[in-house]
Structures are given as C-alpha cells and as structure tokens.
Amino acid sequence: MSNLRIFAMNHKKISSLHINNMCSSKIRASLKRLRLHVLLGRNYSSLPGLIGNDIKSLHSIINPPIAKIRNIGIMAHIDAGKTTTTERILYYSGYTRSLGDVDDGDTVTDFMAQERERGITIQSAAVTFDWKGYRINLIDTPGHVDFTLEVERCLRVLDGAVAVFDASAGVEAQTLTVWRQADKHKIPRICFLNKMDKIGASFNYAVESIREKLKAKPLLLQLPIGEGKTFKGVVDVVSKEKLLWNPNSDDGKDFERKPLLEMSDPELLKEITEARNALIEQVADLDDEFADLVLGEFSENFDLLPAEKLQTAVHRVTLAQTAVPVLCGSALKNKGVQPLLDAITMYLPSPEERNYEFLERISRLLLPFADHHVEIPSLTAGNIALTVGLKHTATGDTIVSSKSSALAACRRAEREGEKKHRQNSEAERLLLAGVEIPEPVFFCTIEPPSMAKQPDLDHALKCLQREDPSLKVKLDPDSGQTILCGMGELHIEIIHDRIKREYGLETYLGPLQVAYRETILNSVRATDTLDRTLGDRRHLVTVELEAKSLETSSLLPVIEYAASVAEDLSQASREAIENGLHSACLQGPLLGFPIQDVAITLHSLVIHPGTSTTMISACVSRCLQKALKKADKQILEPLMNLEVTMTRDYLSPVLADLAQRRGNIQEIQTRQDNKVIIGFVPLAEIMGYSTVLRTLTSGSATFALELSNYQAMNPQDQSTLLSQRSGLS
Ligand SMILES: Nc1nc2c(ncn2[C@@H]2O[C@H](COP(=O)(O)OP(=O)(O)OP(=O)(O)O)[C@@H](O)[C@H]2O)c(=O)[nH]1
C-alpha cells in the first residue's frame, strides 16, 4: 500500500490524513444500515462490486489515472442546498437511481439519524462516483456553525471545492467563514448559485455579493434564462450555447444544448457575445499565457477563439485562485447540475496539480460510499479512503510511516517554525495547515444512568472526542461530575443523542451553561514558600511574582522573568514554572473559569538543590492563585456575531426582542424582500433563540451565530451572575 495520499505534518505536531476516524461500533452500525438499505430498497445503481464486495471488479474503479481524479468538497451557508445538490450529482452520475430529498429525509450523504430527522448535515460524508471518465471523490460538509471544525477537517484533504449559494440571499454569514477557511487551505473553488427558481432569486445580486463580500473575482461562465418562477435554464457563455430543461421531465435528465443563432435568438446572442468578450478580457488580465494567445491570434475577433482554449485558461486561473468561475441553477428543480459536474472536471484541479507529498503504510483500507464501506487492497495517490482500528490517532493527525520519519518531520516542523516569517518556505509547500480547534462556549454536566455505567460513558466520550476534537470533556474537581463542553446547544444535543443511539446509553444532561472567562484589572504581587520533606529529600522553593492585566487579548498568560531569575534558570525549571502558571490560570478565583489576558513576571525565585520540578510547579501555581485572589477581578462573557434574516413585516418585533437581550445592532440591510439584522449579542442571552425567533416570525426567519470575542460583563450583570452562582453552590 505504498501510495496512499498522506500529508506530512502540521506546524505543531505530527498528525495524519484521517478522513473519518470511526470507532468500530459505528462501522458496524453503518454496515447494518447498508444491509437495511438493500433490503428496504433505497435504489443504488449497480456499482460493480459495491454491494457484493467483489474486490476484483472494484479494482478497476479504484485506480483511475491521477489526472482524472477530482477530490472536491461542497461548502456553503446552512440551507443553501448542498445536500440537495449532492443528491442530484449522485443521481446524474448514476450512483443512485432515485432522487433523494432532504425534506423527505432520504438523502445518501445525510445518513446519520439526526441528520435525516433534522434535515441538516452534521458529519461530512464521502462518496465516490464517475462522471464522463473522471473519478470524483466528493465530500459533503455541514453548514451549521456548531460544526465548523468538521468543515475544516474536510478542507484539509480537498483539491477543490464547490461553494453553493442561495441565489436569493447571496453571500451569507457562514459562507464567509467557510470561504476564509478555504482561503487558509488554498483551495481552488467554483461557485454555484443555487435556488435560481426561488422567488427573489437574483443572479446579479448574488454575483455582486461574491465580489463585494468575498472580495473574489467572479468569472461568469453562465447566465440564467429567467429568474424565480421563470427560470428555465442557462446559457453557456464559453460555448455560446443555451441549455434548456424539458419542463415535463421530472428528474431533469432531459435537457437540450443548442448553439445560439442569429436567426432565432438575436438578442440573447448579442448579450452572450458581450459577456464572452468580457470574460476573455478578464481572463487575459489574469493569465499571461492566455493574454499572449488572445492578443496574438484572436485580437481582431474573439468569436474565433475556440472554447477549449478559454476553458484551459479558466482552469489555470481557478487553480491559481486569482478568480472563481460562477455557474447557476436550481438543484431542487433539477436544472443546471450536469453542467456543474462538467465544470468540476474541467476547472478544478487533479491531485497532481496540487503540491503534496505522498507516502504511508496502513493495515486496512476502506472505500467510502457515504455510509457504505468496502474493504480494498490498495489505493493510488490522489484518492480518499477510510482507515479503521487506529487506537491512538485523532482527527487532524497525519500518519507517517515510522518513528524515525515522525521525529524527522517533527524536527523539520520545529526548524520551519523558527523561520516561519520567511515566505514560500519548503514547509509551506509541503504542509497542510493544522485544524484549528475552536474554543467551546457552552458546557453542561452529563451523568450515566448508574455509577456502574460510568466506564461505558467514558469510553463513548473518548471515541466521540477522537472523531470530533471540538467536543471537550472535563471532570469537575469539586463534584467529580463529567462535564461536556461544546460549540452550541445543537452540538451538545447531538452528542447526547449519539451516545444513546450508537452506544446504547441513556444519559442525563444538566442545564446548559455559558463558558465564561475571567481576568484581572490591576497589578498585584504575591510571595509563597513551599517547604516539604519527603523521605530524606527536602523540597524548598520561594517565589515572588507579579500578575497584571494585559492590554491585548491572549488566552495563555504572557510570562516574563526578571533578569536575576532568568540568569541561571535551567530548562527543566523553566518548564515546571510555566506548567504551574498555566495550570493556575485554568481556574479563575471568581467562578473557576479560565483566566485570560494576564501577564506574569517572576521577580525572584530560590530553589533549594534537590527540589523536584513537581514541587516547583506546585509552589508557583499556588503563589499565582494567591495573587489572583487579591486582584480586582472581572468576568468576561462570550459575545456572538448575530445575523437574522426575516421579511420586513417582522423587523420590529425581532428588534424589540433583541433589545431585551442586550443586543447591539450594527446594521440593518435590505436583501431583496428581506431585512437582515447584523449585530452582537451576549451568548448568555441567546440560548434557546431558535424557538423564540420561530414564534416571533411564524417560522419565517433564519439566523446565524458565531463567536466574536470575550467582553467584560457590566458590573450589575456580573454581580447578578455571581449571586446566582453562589446561590446554586
Ligand atoms: N427553491 C429551492 N429550494 C431548494 C433548492 N435546493 C435546496 N432547496 C431547499 O432548501 C432547503 C435546504 O436544502 P439542503 O440541501 O438540506 O441544504 P444544505 O445546504 O445541505 O443544508 P445543511 O446540510 O443543513 O447545511 C431544503 O428545504 C431544500 O428542499 C433549490 O434549488 N431551490
């Protein structure tokens, strides 16, 4: 298994390409579902070997030439239509024989029970299919903000992505987040303006929002024929053909592609010729090779430029990420998806066009077909597969072939880390950015049905955490209870549900609470001495330190040493001090939340010879806790960016409600017939907001929330919170 595609390492540690680190129980559940699907007759096309596990026939489908492979993801704001688009893609490619529908809960990629019930995507699903001689590995990613980590972990393995937009809304809050993530991972993209059939859909509006909000250069490869109810098809700007879908066809397979003619479509032809000329000029501006070609041979008449030449140049520009091709359609009404598939093969890169290093050895490989998995003997570079049974890896890791290569990679990462400021370093080319794990903002206690089941709960949580590092599990030092920390209400609810369904454990959740932070407002000094004799060894440390508030925001304390202390401090003592200071900052003096934005200076430190590093840590930690207790303290609360979209009739009640929630409105935008409120609101005030908003607007409004920063609570709110908590304890 020599050529499995593996990414070297991330900047901090050795980690592995790891598409889906499933626990074996989940695999078993998936296989059970596969049998159920077959029995119950969800209509999968007869992919050779898929159902029968015929390895030989699978072999021919798993090793296409690398130039013909496309590893792509679909990303978007929640509800833009990713899953519906994916379903159409699978249907037209022949992977499924019937059209799935999110609203009916029978799609291929939303296979988790919760996904089907809620009609949203939570876990990424990978499916492999062929389109016109190309192998496409497609990953459907979730749109809900609680699951952004899941999106990131997919982006790391993609060579290209399709960004799906709701054409009536243009760029929405979550689109910006995933777009930035794709920028970070340098992923070439094409845009699909979906929902062109929807009332209020506007191609120009959506394109403008791509230009303005994403600061991207859209290349209009298609123009729509009609919008909203009149949407019938698209015009291919590159080939000057119109594509019309037969209104009587119920699955969109029947459409005709006709060249635009002067005789029958004079107006449209004129419009498209202008659009094509503008496109050619735009691409020539971005690509020197194409500029030379156009200016040389075709400067007199762009009409003579063959479509393939323009397509090749658009491919290069897309790969260079200097512009993004834009297409449009309506997945729900089965229009525009086949040309999108053509565009994926034509404009997005193959793995060999992206600079990765490949090497690895793994014992078991599985090819994913959404929730079906087929064991395969080998895989060539550029493909995506699953591996199971790895006990010590977690999402975001990169697997390397031996300990020595791991150490070499580590050393190299460290060296590169030191010269990070240099542009285009070798590591930049080789490495994938690590997964950034967002800080959880909510927590609650979780209890097993009986004490005897605690080990089962611990096991389930351990497995779930390996799949989803944005889930944190802690032990409350006072009560001994297990605490779940997550990204949002929905995130914790889903985890609770999965423990029940996948591990057969009925657990009880305590009330959901906001994860606050603490800080100090002034400068304080403290001294401490630890003197203990264990056996015949005396441990003696005396420390004097100062803690003060930092102007800038920093999760970890900034640690400084007075010159006299730094002088003869060994590396081991320095590490012990830093461990002690970090651990003291995990529990603030007010409510036990982590301390942030502090600087700590060690003014003096005396260590008796023979004192263990554990004792140094303990003394420094206790001294800092003493200092923090003396300081003027402040609670910091998570402040969320909020975007609410509603029809104009509901603007006043929504605004009035937000005013009561300490909302700070920044802007009210008009988008088509809708009003969009953009502002900030403290997380504590927005719990359960989806239910309230549904009631206020008869279910017509949508909202997106994202952590903005932590802000100081005002004195009244802080004292209310403190008295509530002391009342509880
Ligand atoms: N009018 C119209 N509605 C669509 C279209 N595509 C999807 N929808 C509807 O939009 C809603 C959301 O579609 P999904 O495909 O689940 O969207 P998604 O982006 O996968 O959503 P998440 O998985 O929750 O992020 C569903 O009710 C779809 O029926 C379209 O082309 N036109």
PDB file of C-alpha atoms in Angstrom, residues 551-713:
ATOM      1  CA  GLU A 551      -3.910  45.303  27.022  1.00  0.00           C
ATOM      2  CA  THR A 552      -4.101  42.773  24.214  1.00  0.00           C
ATOM      3  CA  SER A 553      -6.193  39.611  24.216  1.00  0.00           C
ATOM      4  CA  SER A 554      -4.267  36.424  24.978  1.00  0.00           C
ATOM      5  CA  LEU A 555      -5.661  33.056  26.013  1.00  0.00           C
ATOM      6  CA  LEU A 556      -2.398  31.963  27.588  1.00  0.00           C
ATOM      7  CA  PRO A 557      -0.597  34.052  30.202  1.00  0.00           C
ATOM      8  CA  VAL A 558       2.371  36.058  28.944  1.00  0.00           C
ATOM      9  CA  ILE A 559       5.310  35.020  31.162  1.00  0.00           C
ATOM     10  CA  GLU A 560       8.320  37.218  31.855  1.00  0.00           C
ATOM     11  CA  TYR A 561      11.375  36.690  34.075  1.00  0.00           C
ATOM     12  CA  ALA A 562      13.315  39.350  35.937  1.00  0.00           C
ATOM     13  CA  ALA A 563      16.930  39.330  34.730  1.00  0.00           C
ATOM     14  CA  SER A 564      18.199  37.916  38.045  1.00  0.00           C
ATOM     15  CA  VAL A 565      15.775  34.967  37.785  1.00  0.00           C
ATOM     16  CA  ALA A 566      16.399  34.233  34.114  1.00  0.00           C
ATOM     17  CA  GLU A 567      20.179  34.161  34.609  1.00  0.00           C
ATOM     18  CA  ASP A 568      20.644  30.664  35.935  1.00  0.00           C
ATOM     19  CA  LEU A 569      17.304  29.011  35.329  1.00  0.00           C
ATOM     20  CA  SER A 570      17.570  25.501  33.894  1.00  0.00           C
ATOM     21  CA  GLN A 571      15.292  24.412  31.056  1.00  0.00           C
ATOM     22  CA  ALA A 572      13.585  21.878  33.340  1.00  0.00           C
ATOM     23  CA  SER A 573      12.827  24.508  36.000  1.00  0.00           C
ATOM     24  CA  ARG A 574      11.538  26.907  33.359  1.00  0.00           C
ATOM     25  CA  GLU A 575       9.134  24.240  32.037  1.00  0.00           C
ATOM     26  CA  ALA A 576       7.999  23.457  35.592  1.00  0.00           C
ATOM     27  CA  ILE A 577       7.293  27.138  36.262  1.00  0.00           C
ATOM     28  CA  GLU A 578       5.334  27.525  33.051  1.00  0.00           C
ATOM     29  CA  ASN A 579       3.288  24.401  33.752  1.00  0.00           C
ATOM     30  CA  GLY A 580       2.470  25.707  37.211  1.00  0.00           C
ATOM     31  CA  LEU A 581       1.439  29.137  35.920  1.00  0.00           C
ATOM     32  CA  HIS A 582      -0.693  27.656  33.129  1.00  0.00           C
ATOM     33  CA  SER A 583      -2.475  25.318  35.495  1.00  0.00           C
ATOM     34  CA  ALA A 584      -3.248  28.164  37.927  1.00  0.00           C
ATOM     35  CA  CYS A 585      -4.791  30.097  35.029  1.00  0.00           C
ATOM     36  CA  LEU A 586      -7.219  27.258  34.236  1.00  0.00           C
ATOM     37  CA  GLN A 587      -9.363  28.107  37.249  1.00  0.00           C
ATOM     38  CA  GLY A 588     -10.041  31.736  37.988  1.00  0.00           C
ATOM     39  CA  PRO A 589     -10.781  32.947  41.538  1.00  0.00           C
ATOM     40  CA  LEU A 590     -14.345  34.184  40.855  1.00  0.00           C
ATOM     41  CA  LEU A 591     -16.189  31.232  39.365  1.00  0.00           C
ATOM     42  CA  GLY A 592     -13.451  28.821  38.381  1.00  0.00           C
ATOM     43  CA  PHE A 593     -13.434  29.799  34.682  1.00  0.00           C
ATOM     44  CA  PRO A 594     -10.091  30.104  32.814  1.00  0.00           C
ATOM     45  CA  ILE A 595      -8.142  33.326  33.319  1.00  0.00           C
ATOM     46  CA  GLN A 596      -7.061  35.225  30.211  1.00  0.00           C
ATOM     47  CA  ASP A 597      -5.317  38.490  29.267  1.00  0.00           C
ATOM     48  CA  VAL A 598      -2.755  38.440  32.080  1.00  0.00           C
ATOM     49  CA  ALA A 599       0.995  38.978  32.156  1.00  0.00           C
ATOM     50  CA  ILE A 600       3.045  37.360  34.904  1.00  0.00           C
ATOM     51  CA  THR A 601       6.525  38.461  35.961  1.00  0.00           C
ATOM     52  CA  LEU A 602       8.703  36.301  38.174  1.00  0.00           C
ATOM     53  CA  HIS A 603      10.659  38.722  40.353  1.00  0.00           C
ATOM     54  CA  SER A 604      12.530  36.227  42.460  1.00  0.00           C
ATOM     55  CA  LEU A 605      12.891  32.504  42.729  1.00  0.00           C
ATOM     56  CA  VAL A 606      15.022  30.467  45.115  1.00  0.00           C
ATOM     57  CA  ILE A 607      15.184  26.721  44.590  1.00  0.00           C
ATOM     58  CA  HIS A 608      16.892  24.535  47.172  1.00  0.00           C
ATOM     59  CA  PRO A 609      19.148  21.928  45.492  1.00  0.00           C
ATOM     60  CA  GLY A 610      17.340  18.598  45.052  1.00  0.00           C
ATOM     61  CA  THR A 611      13.855  20.118  44.843  1.00  0.00           C
ATOM     62  CA  SER A 612      11.696  18.246  42.333  1.00  0.00           C
ATOM     63  CA  THR A 613      10.127  20.026  39.350  1.00  0.00           C
ATOM     64  CA  THR A 614       6.662  18.959  40.590  1.00  0.00           C
ATOM     65  CA  MET A 615       7.230  20.965  43.766  1.00  0.00           C
ATOM     66  CA  ILE A 616       8.432  23.986  41.760  1.00  0.00           C
ATOM     67  CA  SER A 617       5.211  23.823  39.681  1.00  0.00           C
ATOM     68  CA  ALA A 618       3.058  23.466  42.780  1.00  0.00           C
ATOM     69  CA  CYS A 619       4.641  26.427  44.554  1.00  0.00           C
ATOM     70  CA  VAL A 620       4.475  28.770  41.556  1.00  0.00           C
ATOM     71  CA  SER A 621       0.879  27.753  40.888  1.00  0.00           C
ATOM     72  CA  ARG A 622      -0.198  28.387  44.479  1.00  0.00           C
ATOM     73  CA  CYS A 623       1.565  31.752  44.535  1.00  0.00           C
ATOM     74  CA  LEU A 624      -0.197  32.884  41.358  1.00  0.00           C
ATOM     75  CA  GLN A 625      -3.576  31.789  42.757  1.00  0.00           C
ATOM     76  CA  LYS A 626      -2.856  33.885  45.852  1.00  0.00           C
ATOM     77  CA  ALA A 627      -2.066  36.919  43.690  1.00  0.00           C
ATOM     78  CA  LEU A 628      -5.171  36.485  41.517  1.00  0.00           C
ATOM     79  CA  LYS A 629      -7.381  36.293  44.606  1.00  0.00           C
ATOM     80  CA  LYS A 630      -6.087  39.683  45.772  1.00  0.00           C
ATOM     81  CA  ALA A 631      -6.659  41.372  42.382  1.00  0.00           C
ATOM     82  CA  ASP A 632      -9.718  43.314  41.132  1.00  0.00           C
ATOM     83  CA  LYS A 633     -11.467  40.663  39.131  1.00  0.00           C
ATOM     84  CA  GLN A 634     -13.683  40.746  36.083  1.00  0.00           C
ATOM     85  CA  ILE A 635     -15.912  38.158  34.359  1.00  0.00           C
ATOM     86  CA  LEU A 636     -15.641  38.061  30.549  1.00  0.00           C
ATOM     87  CA  GLU A 637     -18.580  36.741  28.571  1.00  0.00           C
ATOM     88  CA  PRO A 638     -18.698  35.320  25.032  1.00  0.00           C
ATOM     89  CA  LEU A 639     -20.061  37.881  22.593  1.00  0.00           C
ATOM     90  CA  MET A 640     -21.607  36.470  19.436  1.00  0.00           C
ATOM     91  CA  ASN A 641     -21.896  37.891  15.929  1.00  0.00           C
ATOM     92  CA  LEU A 642     -25.546  37.539  15.038  1.00  0.00           C
ATOM     93  CA  GLU A 643     -27.208  37.780  11.634  1.00  0.00           C
ATOM     94  CA  VAL A 644     -31.008  37.454  11.462  1.00  0.00           C
ATOM     95  CA  THR A 645     -32.832  37.371   8.116  1.00  0.00           C
ATOM     96  CA  MET A 646     -36.587  37.961   8.006  1.00  0.00           C
ATOM     97  CA  THR A 647     -39.284  39.540   5.866  1.00  0.00           C
ATOM     98  CA  ARG A 648     -39.738  43.248   6.582  1.00  0.00           C
ATOM     99  CA  ASP A 649     -43.051  42.764   8.480  1.00  0.00           C
ATOM    100  CA  TYR A 650     -41.195  41.043  11.298  1.00  0.00           C
ATOM    101  CA  LEU A 651     -38.352  43.554  11.653  1.00  0.00           C
ATOM    102  CA  SER A 652     -39.864  45.490  14.578  1.00  0.00           C
ATOM    103  CA  PRO A 653     -40.727  42.544  16.836  1.00  0.00           C
ATOM    104  CA  VAL A 654     -37.305  40.948  16.207  1.00  0.00           C
ATOM    105  CA  LEU A 655     -35.520  44.233  17.006  1.00  0.00           C
ATOM    106  CA  ALA A 656     -37.606  44.752  20.143  1.00  0.00           C
ATOM    107  CA  ASP A 657     -36.761  41.242  21.308  1.00  0.00           C
ATOM    108  CA  LEU A 658     -33.031  41.741  20.629  1.00  0.00           C
ATOM    109  CA  ALA A 659     -33.055  44.980  22.638  1.00  0.00           C
ATOM    110  CA  GLN A 660     -34.172  42.966  25.660  1.00  0.00           C
ATOM    111  CA  ARG A 661     -31.323  40.545  25.095  1.00  0.00           C
ATOM    112  CA  ARG A 662     -28.614  43.212  25.425  1.00  0.00           C
ATOM    113  CA  GLY A 663     -28.246  43.076  21.641  1.00  0.00           C
ATOM    114  CA  ASN A 664     -26.057  45.710  19.963  1.00  0.00           C
ATOM    115  CA  ILE A 665     -27.340  46.269  16.419  1.00  0.00           C
ATOM    116  CA  GLN A 666     -24.653  47.362  13.953  1.00  0.00           C
ATOM    117  CA  GLU A 667     -26.547  47.428  10.699  1.00  0.00           C
ATOM    118  CA  ILE A 668     -29.894  46.601   9.081  1.00  0.00           C
ATOM    119  CA  GLN A 669     -29.502  45.561   5.447  1.00  0.00           C
ATOM    120  CA  THR A 670     -32.110  45.062   2.753  1.00  0.00           C
ATOM    121  CA  ARG A 671     -31.664  41.900   0.693  1.00  0.00           C
ATOM    122  CA  GLN A 672     -34.347  41.510  -1.928  1.00  0.00           C
ATOM    123  CA  ASP A 673     -37.609  41.394   0.065  1.00  0.00           C
ATOM    124  CA  ASN A 674     -35.811  40.584   3.266  1.00  0.00           C
ATOM    125  CA  LYS A 675     -34.327  42.604   6.083  1.00  0.00           C
ATOM    126  CA  VAL A 676     -31.079  41.422   7.635  1.00  0.00           C
ATOM    127  CA  ILE A 677     -30.108  42.498  11.135  1.00  0.00           C
ATOM    128  CA  ILE A 678     -26.378  42.361  11.828  1.00  0.00           C
ATOM    129  CA  GLY A 679     -25.074  42.887  15.338  1.00  0.00           C
ATOM    130  CA  PHE A 680     -23.645  41.459  18.522  1.00  0.00           C
ATOM    131  CA  VAL A 681     -25.393  39.737  21.387  1.00  0.00           C
ATOM    132  CA  PRO A 682     -24.027  38.073  24.537  1.00  0.00           C
ATOM    133  CA  LEU A 683     -24.231  34.296  24.279  1.00  0.00           C
ATOM    134  CA  ALA A 684     -25.984  34.046  27.647  1.00  0.00           C
ATOM    135  CA  GLU A 685     -28.925  35.983  26.220  1.00  0.00           C
ATOM    136  CA  ILE A 686     -29.381  33.948  23.103  1.00  0.00           C
ATOM    137  CA  MET A 687     -29.881  30.441  24.445  1.00  0.00           C
ATOM    138  CA  GLY A 688     -32.991  28.866  23.001  1.00  0.00           C
ATOM    139  CA  TYR A 689     -33.234  31.720  20.479  1.00  0.00           C
ATOM    140  CA  SER A 690     -34.316  29.495  17.580  1.00  0.00           C
ATOM    141  CA  THR A 691     -37.596  28.675  19.353  1.00  0.00           C
ATOM    142  CA  VAL A 692     -38.266  32.317  20.240  1.00  0.00           C
ATOM    143  CA  LEU A 693     -37.481  33.501  16.724  1.00  0.00           C
ATOM    144  CA  ARG A 694     -39.730  30.840  15.243  1.00  0.00           C
ATOM    145  CA  THR A 695     -42.628  32.039  17.398  1.00  0.00           C
ATOM    146  CA  LEU A 696     -41.947  35.726  16.716  1.00  0.00           C
ATOM    147  CA  THR A 697     -41.824  35.328  12.932  1.00  0.00           C
ATOM    148  CA  SER A 698     -44.144  32.374  12.342  1.00  0.00           C
ATOM    149  CA  GLY A 699     -41.123  30.300  11.408  1.00  0.00           C
ATOM    150  CA  SER A 700     -40.069  32.529   8.511  1.00  0.00           C
ATOM    151  CA  ALA A 701     -36.777  33.934   9.857  1.00  0.00           C
ATOM    152  CA  THR A 702     -33.319  32.352   9.899  1.00  0.00           C
ATOM    153  CA  PHE A 703     -30.268  33.288  11.937  1.00  0.00           C
ATOM    154  CA  ALA A 704     -26.550  32.573  12.150  1.00  0.00           C
ATOM    155  CA  LEU A 705     -24.375  32.893  15.244  1.00  0.00           C
ATOM    156  CA  GLU A 706     -20.605  32.912  15.512  1.00  0.00           C
ATOM    157  CA  LEU A 707     -18.261  33.674  18.397  1.00  0.00           C
ATOM    158  CA  SER A 708     -16.866  37.178  18.045  1.00  0.00           C
ATOM    159  CA  ASN A 709     -14.803  37.653  21.227  1.00  0.00           C
ATOM    160  CA  TYR A 710     -14.978  37.764  25.013  1.00  0.00           C
ATOM    161  CA  GLN A 711     -16.063  41.072  26.515  1.00  0.00           C
ATOM    162  CA  ALA A 712     -16.169  42.409  30.051  1.00  0.00           C
ATOM    163  CA  MET A 713     -19.562  41.963  31.705  1.00  0.00           C
TER     164      MET A 713
END
